[in-house]
Each structure stands twice: as structure tokens, then as C-alpha cells.
Amino acid sequence: MLSPALKFPTDLLLKAQGQGLGLKAAIFDVDGVLTDGRIYIGEQGESFKAFSTLDGHGLKLLDQAGITPIIITGRDSPAVRRRVADLGLRHASYGAKDKLAVAQPLLDSLGLSWGEVAAMGDDWPDLPLLTRAGFACAPAQAHAEVKAVAHYVTSAAGGHGAARECCDLMLQACGRYADLLNGHLDTLDGGRLA
């Protein structure tokens, strides 16, 4: 058994539990959160984005813990669609000009209130979600107005583990972090690592 090395302050863990309801879903922006916010455009007009595998695994862990990861992004690209598909995420909206108009019907269909939802964003289009969410996160390089409304600002930058940091915090707050960590000690052939 491993004892978690990662620790968050108790008051922060309480905030990360949402508004006393427990978090059931977490909404993530893409550009500036799951990527560093830069967009590379090739000669043929194709766009390239770099994603962190740490962030991707964090989203999968959230799902395993019963916190549904949701992607709502203002841009649409084959790269983002591919990453979402590779992670097996069930809920994603692309090219959302009004993120609240997309999020509210989705939360209604899932039977969730805003107090049961976390949100992570980095710029003004994310503010309607962040100000309603039970728990709001921002990456280190987020715009000042976003940082001002966030309950937590990560030490990592977007695209460099910021989403994972937020995921780890939520996993600790819901009491699943240690179990999930120790579950990773099993090898693929079913044995235990020494």
C-alpha cells in the first residue's frame, strides 16, 4: 500500500467538495486548460495542439471515481475530437460560442445542479461556468479575471498538468485518491508490484 505523497490543505479539500452536495461532474475548457493555449496552424490550414498525458489520465480517474468529465470548448478541431475520443469521454461540446447555453441543458439532462459541478477555464468565455460552479479552478496562466473568481488556481500551467492538479484535488476531496492510487499497483497480468 502506498500512502499518498500529494497533500492539499483541509480548507481547500472542503471547498473542492462543492456546495455540500459532493461533485458529480467537472467541466473543462480545452485551449489554455488541456493545452497551453497556443494554436499551431500548418501550411494546409490544419491546426495542431499538444495535450498532456497527465491531464488525460486525470480525466479518466475522475470518471472512475464517479465524477463525470465534460469538455466544453469554444473551438472545434479534429485534434480535439481525436483526444476526447481517445480518452473515451462521453460528454463534449465543440465550437461553443455560449458555453452556458451548452452546459445548462447538459446538466439538466444529467439531473445535476451547479453546486454538484466543478469547472476549469482560463479566459472570459469560461466565466459564466466558473461563477456558477460549486468548485471553480483556473490554470496558473489564466486571465486575472478568471483567477479572481476561482476557488483554486493551479501551480501548473494549462497543457502542462493543470487539469491533472485539479483532478487530483477533486479526487482527494471525494476520498477516492488513495484507492485509485493503490489500484494502480496491480500489473497488467494481475500480479502486485513489489
mmCIF file of C-alpha atoms in Angstrom:
data_model
loop_
_atom_site.group_PDB
_atom_site.id
_atom_site.type_symbol
_atom_site.label_atom_id
_atom_site.label_comp_id
_atom_site.label_asym_id
_atom_site.label_seq_id
_atom_site.Cartn_x
_atom_site.Cartn_y
_atom_site.Cartn_z
ATOM 1 C CA MET A 1 0.000 0.000 0.000
ATOM 2 C CA LEU A 2 1.220 3.458 -0.906
ATOM 3 C CA SER A 3 0.463 6.429 1.268
ATOM 4 C CA PRO A 4 -0.307 9.434 -0.976
ATOM 5 C CA ALA A 5 2.586 11.887 -1.248
ATOM 6 C CA LEU A 6 0.281 14.601 -2.584
ATOM 7 C CA LYS A 7 -1.456 16.670 0.091
ATOM 8 C CA PHE A 8 -3.856 19.618 -0.108
ATOM 9 C CA PRO A 9 -4.926 21.877 2.789
ATOM 10 C CA THR A 10 -8.096 20.773 4.607
ATOM 11 C CA ASP A 11 -9.979 24.008 3.880
ATOM 12 C CA LEU A 12 -9.271 23.591 0.158
ATOM 13 C CA LEU A 13 -10.445 19.963 0.226
ATOM 14 C CA LEU A 14 -13.717 21.129 1.802
ATOM 15 C CA LYS A 15 -14.204 23.713 -0.982
ATOM 16 C CA ALA A 16 -13.456 21.028 -3.579
ATOM 17 C CA GLN A 17 -16.417 19.018 -2.325
ATOM 18 C CA GLY A 18 -18.742 21.527 -3.972
ATOM 19 C CA GLN A 19 -21.521 23.222 -2.072
ATOM 20 C CA GLY A 20 -22.004 20.381 0.391
ATOM 21 C CA LEU A 21 -23.538 18.213 -2.323
ATOM 22 C CA GLY A 22 -20.431 16.366 -3.495
ATOM 23 C CA LEU A 23 -19.148 16.852 -7.021
ATOM 24 C CA LYS A 24 -20.763 14.682 -9.690
ATOM 25 C CA ALA A 25 -19.325 16.324 -12.842
ATOM 26 C CA ALA A 26 -16.439 18.543 -13.902
ATOM 27 C CA ILE A 27 -16.420 20.795 -16.979
ATOM 28 C CA PHE A 28 -13.106 21.525 -18.680
ATOM 29 C CA ASP A 29 -12.217 24.048 -21.356
ATOM 30 C CA VAL A 30 -9.597 22.908 -23.884
ATOM 31 C CA ASP A 31 -7.438 25.793 -25.152
ATOM 32 C CA GLY A 32 -5.435 27.122 -22.216
ATOM 33 C CA VAL A 33 -6.584 24.314 -19.892
ATOM 34 C CA LEU A 34 -5.947 20.971 -21.607
ATOM 35 C CA THR A 35 -3.451 22.684 -23.937
ATOM 36 C CA ASP A 36 -1.062 25.573 -23.406
ATOM 37 C CA GLY A 37 -3.423 27.825 -25.357
ATOM 38 C CA ARG A 38 -1.208 28.156 -28.394
ATOM 39 C CA ILE A 39 -2.614 27.072 -31.748
ATOM 40 C CA TYR A 40 -0.214 25.876 -34.414
ATOM 41 C CA ILE A 41 -1.543 26.232 -37.956
ATOM 42 C CA GLY A 42 0.147 24.256 -40.724
ATOM 43 C CA GLU A 43 0.705 25.211 -44.320
ATOM 44 C CA GLN A 44 -2.513 23.464 -45.387
ATOM 45 C CA GLY A 45 -4.557 25.217 -42.675
ATOM 46 C CA GLU A 46 -4.572 22.272 -40.290
ATOM 47 C CA SER A 47 -4.224 23.043 -36.583
ATOM 48 C CA PHE A 48 -2.021 21.223 -34.127
ATOM 49 C CA LYS A 49 -2.383 21.071 -30.361
ATOM 50 C CA ALA A 50 -0.263 19.439 -27.669
ATOM 51 C CA PHE A 51 -2.021 17.648 -24.817
ATOM 52 C CA SER A 52 -0.564 16.415 -21.534
ATOM 53 C CA THR A 53 -0.908 12.714 -20.794
ATOM 54 C CA LEU A 54 -1.069 13.636 -17.102
ATOM 55 C CA ASP A 55 -4.246 15.612 -17.766
ATOM 56 C CA GLY A 56 -5.738 12.799 -19.826
ATOM 57 C CA HIS A 57 -5.169 10.245 -17.091
ATOM 58 C CA GLY A 58 -6.631 12.647 -14.533
ATOM 59 C CA LEU A 59 -9.855 12.886 -16.568
ATOM 60 C CA LYS A 60 -10.057 9.084 -16.730
ATOM 61 C CA LEU A 61 -9.518 8.854 -12.961
ATOM 62 C CA LEU A 62 -12.328 11.349 -12.355
ATOM 63 C CA ASP A 63 -14.655 9.166 -14.390
ATOM 64 C CA GLN A 64 -13.603 6.083 -12.409
ATOM 65 C CA ALA A 65 -14.379 7.979 -9.199
ATOM 66 C CA GLY A 66 -17.906 8.817 -10.375
ATOM 67 C CA ILE A 67 -17.211 12.431 -11.349
ATOM 68 C CA THR A 68 -18.239 12.794 -14.990
ATOM 69 C CA PRO A 69 -15.699 14.757 -17.059
ATOM 70 C CA ILE A 70 -17.286 17.125 -19.575
ATOM 71 C CA ILE A 71 -15.488 19.058 -22.317
ATOM 72 C CA ILE A 72 -16.941 22.376 -23.473
ATOM 73 C CA THR A 73 -14.689 24.251 -25.852
ATOM 74 C CA GLY A 74 -15.163 27.344 -27.963
ATOM 75 C CA ARG A 75 -13.162 25.908 -30.846
ATOM 76 C CA ASP A 76 -13.671 22.787 -32.919
ATOM 77 C CA SER A 77 -10.835 20.827 -34.443
ATOM 78 C CA PRO A 78 -10.063 17.262 -35.466
ATOM 79 C CA ALA A 79 -7.235 17.227 -32.893
ATOM 80 C CA VAL A 80 -9.599 17.972 -30.001
ATOM 81 C CA ARG A 81 -12.197 15.490 -31.228
ATOM 82 C CA ARG A 82 -9.489 12.840 -31.525
ATOM 83 C CA ARG A 83 -8.209 13.486 -27.988
ATOM 84 C CA VAL A 84 -11.709 13.335 -26.499
ATOM 85 C CA ALA A 85 -12.396 10.082 -28.371
ATOM 86 C CA ASP A 86 -9.059 8.579 -27.312
ATOM 87 C CA LEU A 87 -9.920 9.317 -23.669
ATOM 88 C CA GLY A 88 -13.374 7.781 -24.059
ATOM 89 C CA LEU A 89 -15.145 10.876 -22.755
ATOM 90 C CA ARG A 90 -18.918 10.672 -23.216
ATOM 91 C CA HIS A 91 -19.822 14.364 -22.974
ATOM 92 C CA ALA A 92 -18.218 17.019 -25.171
ATOM 93 C CA SER A 93 -19.363 20.128 -26.979
ATOM 94 C CA TYR A 94 -17.227 21.746 -29.682
ATOM 95 C CA GLY A 95 -17.399 25.258 -31.127
ATOM 96 C CA ALA A 96 -19.496 26.508 -28.205
ATOM 97 C CA LYS A 97 -19.737 30.291 -28.542
ATOM 98 C CA ASP A 98 -22.002 30.481 -25.463
ATOM 99 C CA LYS A 99 -20.730 27.876 -23.010
ATOM 100 C CA LEU A 100 -23.557 28.397 -20.531
ATOM 101 C CA ALA A 101 -26.151 27.767 -23.254
ATOM 102 C CA VAL A 102 -24.459 24.409 -23.885
ATOM 103 C CA ALA A 103 -23.766 23.479 -20.254
ATOM 104 C CA GLN A 104 -27.188 24.134 -18.741
ATOM 105 C CA PRO A 105 -29.190 21.680 -20.899
ATOM 106 C CA LEU A 106 -26.486 19.046 -20.436
ATOM 107 C CA LEU A 107 -26.550 19.419 -16.648
ATOM 108 C CA ASP A 108 -30.361 19.324 -16.737
ATOM 109 C CA SER A 109 -30.259 16.072 -18.730
ATOM 110 C CA LEU A 110 -27.827 14.596 -16.176
ATOM 111 C CA GLY A 111 -30.037 15.789 -13.307
ATOM 112 C CA LEU A 112 -27.271 17.924 -11.806
ATOM 113 C CA SER A 113 -27.308 21.303 -10.110
ATOM 114 C CA TRP A 114 -24.423 23.765 -10.386
ATOM 115 C CA GLY A 115 -23.446 23.007 -6.779
ATOM 116 C CA GLU A 116 -22.548 19.455 -7.890
ATOM 117 C CA VAL A 117 -20.311 20.664 -10.716
ATOM 118 C CA ALA A 118 -16.698 21.791 -10.891
ATOM 119 C CA ALA A 119 -15.449 23.896 -13.787
ATOM 120 C CA MET A 120 -11.983 24.743 -15.052
ATOM 121 C CA GLY A 121 -11.317 27.569 -17.501
ATOM 122 C CA ASP A 122 -8.740 30.204 -18.324
ATOM 123 C CA ASP A 123 -10.451 33.161 -20.037
ATOM 124 C CA TRP A 124 -13.582 35.307 -20.116
ATOM 125 C CA PRO A 125 -15.771 32.867 -22.114
ATOM 126 C CA ASP A 126 -15.426 30.470 -19.147
ATOM 127 C CA LEU A 127 -16.660 32.973 -16.531
ATOM 128 C CA PRO A 128 -20.374 32.040 -16.777
ATOM 129 C CA LEU A 129 -19.472 28.456 -15.861
ATOM 130 C CA LEU A 130 -16.884 29.296 -13.212
ATOM 131 C CA THR A 131 -19.150 31.720 -11.351
ATOM 132 C CA ARG A 132 -21.964 29.138 -11.154
ATOM 133 C CA ALA A 133 -19.916 26.024 -10.381
ATOM 134 C CA GLY A 134 -19.737 24.584 -6.894
ATOM 135 C CA PHE A 135 -15.960 24.495 -7.347
ATOM 136 C CA ALA A 136 -14.011 26.620 -9.856
ATOM 137 C CA CYS A 137 -10.396 26.060 -10.937
ATOM 138 C CA ALA A 138 -8.062 28.076 -13.135
ATOM 139 C CA PRO A 139 -4.627 27.204 -14.520
ATOM 140 C CA ALA A 140 -1.613 29.262 -13.455
ATOM 141 C CA GLN A 141 -1.542 31.383 -16.620
ATOM 142 C CA ALA A 142 -5.284 32.164 -16.653
ATOM 143 C CA HIS A 143 -6.524 35.708 -17.164
ATOM 144 C CA ALA A 144 -6.651 37.815 -13.987
ATOM 145 C CA GLU A 145 -10.476 37.998 -14.005
ATOM 146 C CA VAL A 146 -10.694 34.203 -14.124
ATOM 147 C CA LYS A 147 -8.194 33.796 -11.285
ATOM 148 C CA ALA A 148 -10.230 36.269 -9.241
ATOM 149 C CA VAL A 149 -13.345 34.047 -9.284
ATOM 150 C CA ALA A 150 -11.554 30.680 -8.987
ATOM 151 C CA HIS A 151 -11.628 28.766 -5.722
ATOM 152 C CA TYR A 152 -8.259 27.309 -6.708
ATOM 153 C CA VAL A 153 -5.510 28.374 -9.115
ATOM 154 C CA THR A 154 -3.153 25.555 -10.021
ATOM 155 C CA SER A 155 0.604 25.854 -9.816
ATOM 156 C CA ALA A 156 0.873 24.094 -13.190
ATOM 157 C CA ALA A 157 0.085 25.899 -16.423
ATOM 158 C CA GLY A 158 -2.559 24.807 -18.902
ATOM 159 C CA GLY A 159 -1.373 21.914 -21.055
ATOM 160 C CA HIS A 160 1.327 21.126 -18.505
ATOM 161 C CA GLY A 161 -0.600 19.233 -15.824
ATOM 162 C CA ALA A 162 -3.012 21.936 -14.617
ATOM 163 C CA ALA A 163 -6.099 19.803 -15.273
ATOM 164 C CA ARG A 164 -4.463 16.846 -13.512
ATOM 165 C CA GLU A 165 -3.745 19.032 -10.487
ATOM 166 C CA CYS A 166 -7.418 19.997 -10.378
ATOM 167 C CA CYS A 167 -8.466 16.345 -10.860
ATOM 168 C CA ASP A 168 -6.157 15.177 -8.055
ATOM 169 C CA LEU A 169 -7.646 17.791 -5.747
ATOM 170 C CA MET A 170 -11.199 16.670 -6.534
ATOM 171 C CA LEU A 171 -10.222 13.007 -6.100
ATOM 172 C CA GLN A 172 -8.764 13.709 -2.675
ATOM 173 C CA ALA A 173 -11.808 15.779 -1.712
ATOM 174 C CA CYS A 174 -14.170 12.920 -2.567
ATOM 175 C CA GLY A 175 -11.996 10.380 -0.759
ATOM 176 C CA ARG A 176 -11.067 8.277 -3.804
ATOM 177 C CA TYR A 177 -7.473 9.346 -4.456
ATOM 178 C CA ALA A 178 -5.722 6.757 -2.232
ATOM 179 C CA ASP A 179 -7.862 3.868 -3.510
ATOM 180 C CA LEU A 180 -7.233 4.800 -7.128
ATOM 181 C CA LEU A 181 -3.509 5.252 -6.471
ATOM 182 C CA ASN A 182 -3.211 1.839 -4.857
ATOM 183 C CA GLY A 183 -5.315 0.280 -7.605
ATOM 184 C CA HIS A 184 -2.514 1.234 -9.992
ATOM 185 C CA LEU A 185 -0.105 -1.070 -8.143
ATOM 186 C CA ASP A 186 -1.608 -4.061 -9.938
ATOM 187 C CA THR A 187 0.294 -5.098 -13.018
ATOM 188 C CA LEU A 188 -1.421 -5.907 -16.300
ATOM 189 C CA ASP A 189 -1.042 -9.642 -15.618
ATOM 190 C CA GLY A 190 -2.889 -9.332 -12.293
ATOM 191 C CA GLY A 191 0.150 -9.514 -10.013
ATOM 192 C CA ARG A 192 1.187 -6.926 -7.448
ATOM 193 C CA LEU A 193 4.238 -4.773 -7.869
ATOM 194 C CA ALA A 194 6.781 -5.220 -5.111
#
